[in-house]
Short mmCIF file of C-alpha atoms in Angstrom, two decimals:
data_model
loop_
_atom_site.label_atom_id
_atom_site.label_comp_id
_atom_site.label_asym_id
_atom_site.label_seq_id
_atom_site.Cartn_x
_atom_site.Cartn_y
_atom_site.Cartn_z
CA UNK O 1266 24.02 6.46 24.96
CA UNK O 1267 20.89 4.56 24.10
CA UNK O 1268 18.59 4.38 21.11
CA UNK O 1269 19.29 6.47 18.05
CA UNK O 1270 21.35 9.65 18.31
CA UNK O 1271 21.86 12.37 15.72
CA UNK O 1272 24.36 15.22 15.50
CA UNK O 1273 24.21 18.10 15.11
CA UNK O 1274 20.70 18.87 16.32
CA UNK O 1275 20.67 22.18 14.43
CA UNK O 1276 22.63 23.24 11.37
CA UNK O 1277 22.68 26.45 9.35
CA UNK O 1278 24.62 26.38 6.11
CA UNK O 1279 25.08 28.42 2.98
CA UNK O 1280 24.39 27.04 -0.48
CA UNK O 1281 28.09 26.62 -1.23
CA UNK O 1282 28.98 24.84 2.02
CA UNK O 1283 29.68 21.16 2.53
CA UNK O 1284 28.46 19.60 5.76
CA UNK O 1285 27.61 16.17 7.11
CA UNK O 1286 24.89 14.82 9.36
CA UNK O 1287 25.70 11.90 11.62
CA UNK O 1288 23.50 9.16 13.01
CA UNK O 1289 24.41 6.38 15.43
CA UNK O 1290 22.23 3.56 16.71
CA UNK O 1291 22.87 1.51 19.85
CA UNK O 1292 20.07 -1.02 19.31
CA UNK O 1293 21.91 -3.76 17.45
CA UNK O 1294 19.87 -3.18 14.30
CA UNK O 1295 21.06 -3.94 10.77
CA UNK O 1296 18.93 -1.48 8.82
CA UNK O 1297 19.23 2.31 8.85
CA UNK O 1298 17.23 5.03 7.15
CA UNK O 1299 17.24 8.71 6.30
CA UNK O 1300 13.95 10.62 6.22
CA UNK O 1301 13.14 14.24 5.40
CA UNK O 1302 10.29 16.19 6.93
CA UNK O 1303 9.54 19.52 5.29
CA UNK O 1304 7.10 22.02 6.75
CA UNK O 1305 3.48 20.83 6.51
CA UNK O 1306 4.49 17.66 4.63
CA UNK O 1307 4.63 14.01 5.70
CA UNK O 1308 7.91 12.29 6.48
CA UNK O 1309 9.52 11.21 3.22
CA UNK O 1310 11.88 8.26 3.00
CA UNK O 1311 15.20 9.17 1.35
CA UNK O 1312 17.55 6.18 1.71
CA UNK O 1313 17.57 2.67 3.16
CA UNK O 1314 20.65 0.66 4.12
CA UNK O 1315 20.65 -3.01 5.03
CA UNK O 1316 23.87 -4.53 6.36
CA UNK O 1317 25.75 -1.40 5.17
CA UNK O 1318 24.46 -1.76 1.60
CA UNK O 1319 22.15 0.85 0.11
CA UNK O 1320 18.94 -0.89 -0.89
CA UNK O 1321 16.70 2.10 -1.55
CA UNK O 1322 17.22 5.55 -3.02
CA UNK O 1323 13.89 7.32 -3.23
CA UNK O 1324 14.85 9.55 -6.18
CA UNK O 1325 16.94 11.81 -3.99
CA UNK O 1326 19.06 14.52 -5.72
CA UNK O 1327 22.77 13.84 -5.84
CA UNK O 1328 23.53 16.84 -3.62
CA UNK O 1329 22.56 14.44 -0.80
CA UNK O 1330 25.12 11.68 -0.47
CA UNK O 1331 24.65 8.96 2.17
CA UNK O 1332 27.38 6.82 3.67
CA UNK O 1333 27.05 3.78 5.90
CA UNK O 1334 30.47 2.57 7.11
CA UNK O 1335 28.96 -0.05 9.46
CA UNK O 1336 25.57 -1.13 10.76
CA UNK O 1337 25.71 1.34 13.65
CA UNK O 1338 26.62 4.53 11.81
CA UNK O 1339 25.00 6.48 9.02
CA UNK O 1340 26.03 9.78 7.50
CA UNK O 1341 24.35 12.20 5.13
CA UNK O 1342 26.84 14.38 3.26
CA UNK O 1343 25.42 17.66 2.01
CA UNK O 1344 26.82 19.90 -0.71
CA UNK O 1345 25.50 22.78 -2.79
CA UNK O 1346 22.09 22.58 -1.18
CA UNK O 1347 19.15 24.83 -2.03
CA UNK O 1348 16.97 26.83 0.39
CA UNK O 1349 14.09 24.40 -0.29
CA UNK O 1350 16.23 21.65 1.26
CA UNK O 1351 15.68 23.27 4.64
CA UNK O 1352 13.86 20.65 6.69
CA UNK O 1353 14.06 18.26 9.61
CA UNK O 1354 16.25 15.26 8.73
CA UNK O 1355 15.49 12.13 10.70
CA UNK O 1356 17.51 8.97 10.99
CA UNK O 1357 15.93 5.65 11.95
CA UNK O 1358 17.01 2.05 12.46
CA UNK O 1359 15.30 -1.32 12.61
CA UNK O 1360 15.86 -5.01 12.29
CA UNK O 1361 15.97 -6.03 8.66
CA UNK O 1362 12.98 -7.63 6.97
CA UNK O 1363 9.27 -6.85 6.95
CA UNK O 1364 7.02 -5.80 9.80
CA UNK O 1365 9.74 -4.36 12.00
CA UNK O 1366 9.08 -1.02 13.63
CA UNK O 1367 11.61 1.70 12.96
CA UNK O 1368 13.17 3.62 15.82
CA UNK O 1369 13.87 7.29 15.17
CA UNK O 1370 16.49 9.72 16.32
CA UNK O 1371 15.60 13.28 17.40
CA UNK O 1372 16.48 14.74 14.01
CA UNK O 1373 18.68 17.53 12.67
CA UNK O 1374 16.95 20.82 11.91
CA UNK O 1375 18.69 22.09 8.76
CA UNK O 1376 18.43 25.64 7.45
CA UNK O 1377 19.97 26.49 4.08
CA UNK O 1378 20.53 30.20 3.51
CA UNK H 769 -0.66 11.72 -4.75
CA UNK H 770 -0.70 10.99 -1.07
CA UNK H 771 -1.19 7.30 -0.31
CA UNK H 772 -1.74 7.75 3.44
CA UNK H 773 -3.97 10.55 4.63
CA UNK H 774 -4.83 11.92 8.02
CA UNK H 775 -7.57 14.38 7.26
CA UNK H 776 -7.79 15.97 10.69
CA UNK H 777 -4.78 18.23 11.35
CA UNK H 778 -5.81 18.64 14.97
CA UNK H 779 -8.04 17.12 17.64
CA UNK H 780 -8.90 18.34 21.12
CA UNK H 781 -10.20 15.90 23.77
CA UNK H 782 -11.00 16.21 27.44
CA UNK H 783 -8.86 14.28 29.88
CA UNK H 784 -10.38 10.88 30.71
CA UNK H 785 -12.39 10.68 27.50
CA UNK H 786 -11.64 8.61 24.41
CA UNK H 787 -9.41 10.02 21.65
CA UNK H 788 -10.00 8.65 18.16
CA UNK H 789 -7.47 9.39 15.44
CA UNK H 790 -8.24 8.39 11.88
CA UNK H 791 -6.17 7.42 8.88
CA UNK H 792 -7.12 6.49 5.31
CA UNK H 793 -4.97 4.84 2.67
CA UNK H 794 -5.31 4.27 -1.04
CA UNK H 795 -2.73 1.57 -1.84
CA UNK H 796 -4.37 -1.86 -1.58
CA UNK H 797 -0.90 -3.45 -1.40
CA UNK H 798 -0.32 -2.01 2.09
CA UNK H 799 -0.43 -4.83 4.60
CA UNK H 800 1.27 -3.46 7.70
CA UNK H 801 0.28 -0.31 9.56
CA UNK H 802 1.88 1.59 12.39
CA UNK H 803 1.14 4.54 14.63
CA UNK H 804 3.88 6.84 15.85
CA UNK H 805 3.73 9.64 18.40
CA UNK H 806 5.95 12.71 18.25
CA UNK H 807 6.70 15.31 20.89
CA UNK H 808 8.37 18.63 19.95
CA UNK H 809 12.15 18.40 19.48
CA UNK H 810 12.05 14.59 19.55
CA UNK H 811 11.86 11.93 16.86
CA UNK H 812 8.71 9.88 16.31
CA UNK H 813 8.20 7.07 18.84
CA UNK H 814 6.58 3.78 17.84
CA UNK H 815 3.23 3.20 19.55
CA UNK H 816 1.40 0.24 18.07
CA UNK H 817 1.12 -1.70 14.83
CA UNK H 818 -1.30 -4.00 13.06
CA UNK H 819 -0.93 -6.53 10.28
CA UNK H 820 -3.60 -6.83 7.61
CA UNK H 821 -4.49 -10.34 8.81
CA UNK H 822 -6.00 -8.75 11.92
CA UNK H 823 -8.70 -6.15 12.39
CA UNK H 824 -7.79 -5.11 15.90
CA UNK H 825 -4.71 -4.86 18.07
CA UNK H 826 -4.66 -3.67 21.66
CA UNK H 827 -1.85 -2.53 23.92
CA UNK H 828 -2.89 -1.04 27.22
CA UNK H 829 -4.78 2.20 26.61
CA UNK H 830 -4.09 2.05 22.86
CA UNK H 831 -6.15 0.09 20.35
CA UNK H 832 -5.78 0.15 16.59
CA UNK H 833 -8.65 -0.92 14.35
CA UNK H 834 -8.24 -1.82 10.68
CA UNK H 835 -11.06 -1.84 8.14
CA UNK H 836 -9.50 -3.23 4.98
CA UNK H 837 -12.59 -2.89 2.82
CA UNK H 838 -12.78 0.82 3.64
CA UNK H 839 -8.98 1.22 3.60
CA UNK H 840 -9.27 2.90 6.96
CA UNK H 841 -7.59 2.56 10.30
CA UNK H 842 -8.08 4.30 13.59
CA UNK H 843 -6.23 4.66 16.86
CA UNK H 844 -8.27 4.76 20.06
CA UNK H 845 -6.75 6.07 23.27
CA UNK H 846 -8.79 5.51 26.40
CA UNK H 847 -8.71 7.07 28.87
CA UNK H 848 -6.86 10.06 27.41
CA UNK H 849 -4.19 11.63 29.60
CA UNK H 850 -2.42 15.01 29.39
CA UNK H 851 0.84 13.23 28.47
CA UNK H 852 -0.87 11.96 25.31
CA UNK H 853 -0.77 15.48 23.86
CA UNK H 854 1.50 15.10 20.82
CA UNK H 855 1.43 14.73 17.04
CA UNK H 856 0.33 11.26 15.91
CA UNK H 857 1.46 9.80 12.58
CA UNK H 858 -0.06 6.90 10.76
CA UNK H 859 2.30 4.88 8.53
CA UNK H 860 1.90 1.96 6.15
CA UNK H 861 4.07 -0.46 4.23
CA UNK H 862 3.63 -3.20 1.67
CA UNK H 863 5.33 -6.59 1.99
CA UNK H 864 7.13 -6.12 -1.27
CA UNK H 865 8.67 -2.91 0.01
CA UNK H 866 8.51 -3.73 3.65
CA UNK H 867 11.02 -1.16 4.79
CA UNK H 868 9.43 1.68 2.84
CA UNK H 869 7.14 3.33 5.34
CA UNK H 870 4.68 5.83 3.88
CA UNK H 871 3.54 8.38 6.44
CA UNK H 872 0.46 10.52 6.81
CA UNK H 873 0.70 14.23 7.57
CA UNK H 874 0.01 13.80 11.26
CA UNK H 875 -2.75 14.84 13.67
CA UNK H 876 -1.99 17.10 16.63
CA UNK H 877 -3.83 15.76 19.67
CA UNK H 878 -4.40 18.07 22.63
CA UNK H 879 -5.74 16.65 25.89
CA UNK H 880 -7.44 19.28 28.00
CA UNK H 881 -7.54 18.92 31.80
#
């Protein structure tokens, strides 16, 4: 595997379900990110992790819970989501520090019924 | 309030001609700008970047121009090829929040044979 991978690619869940999204990067980076892209909206940054520590939470509701066990893996735990949370969730990684391009995974298309 | 705007949702260009994609920003603290390209069912792919100390950066067929006084940047693709058909996103960050990329809504570029 190369680059940034995400599983599952598609997920349909009910509002009472608990599910997790997984991201893995094979680029040797130390920073990882979660983004959300809703229909007809720009990508929105959700969380940033540097060296496994969360350094940014962009006012994300607590029903989204990230976890970063090591620099290569990032999870997004989902519980009691709302239909408006349906979106494309993208993971990215980069070197830490400024002016480093972020490399994106293919995303998970989430539908909340 | 959207800090990065791509006012053209779509652009159609003939193969071999120049494609010009535009992006405007409002935050004067932004000092690093990137262009990403996205194909369907894939994550965004980094194309080219520019720091605010420059006004032009070139990489093969891709050139990015930055006009700081107008808070405007543009991506030129010449010559345009059918494989360039994709959605193009402009993104910006400020040194103080260097890992917080703010994205535009994207412009769908179609290259016609």
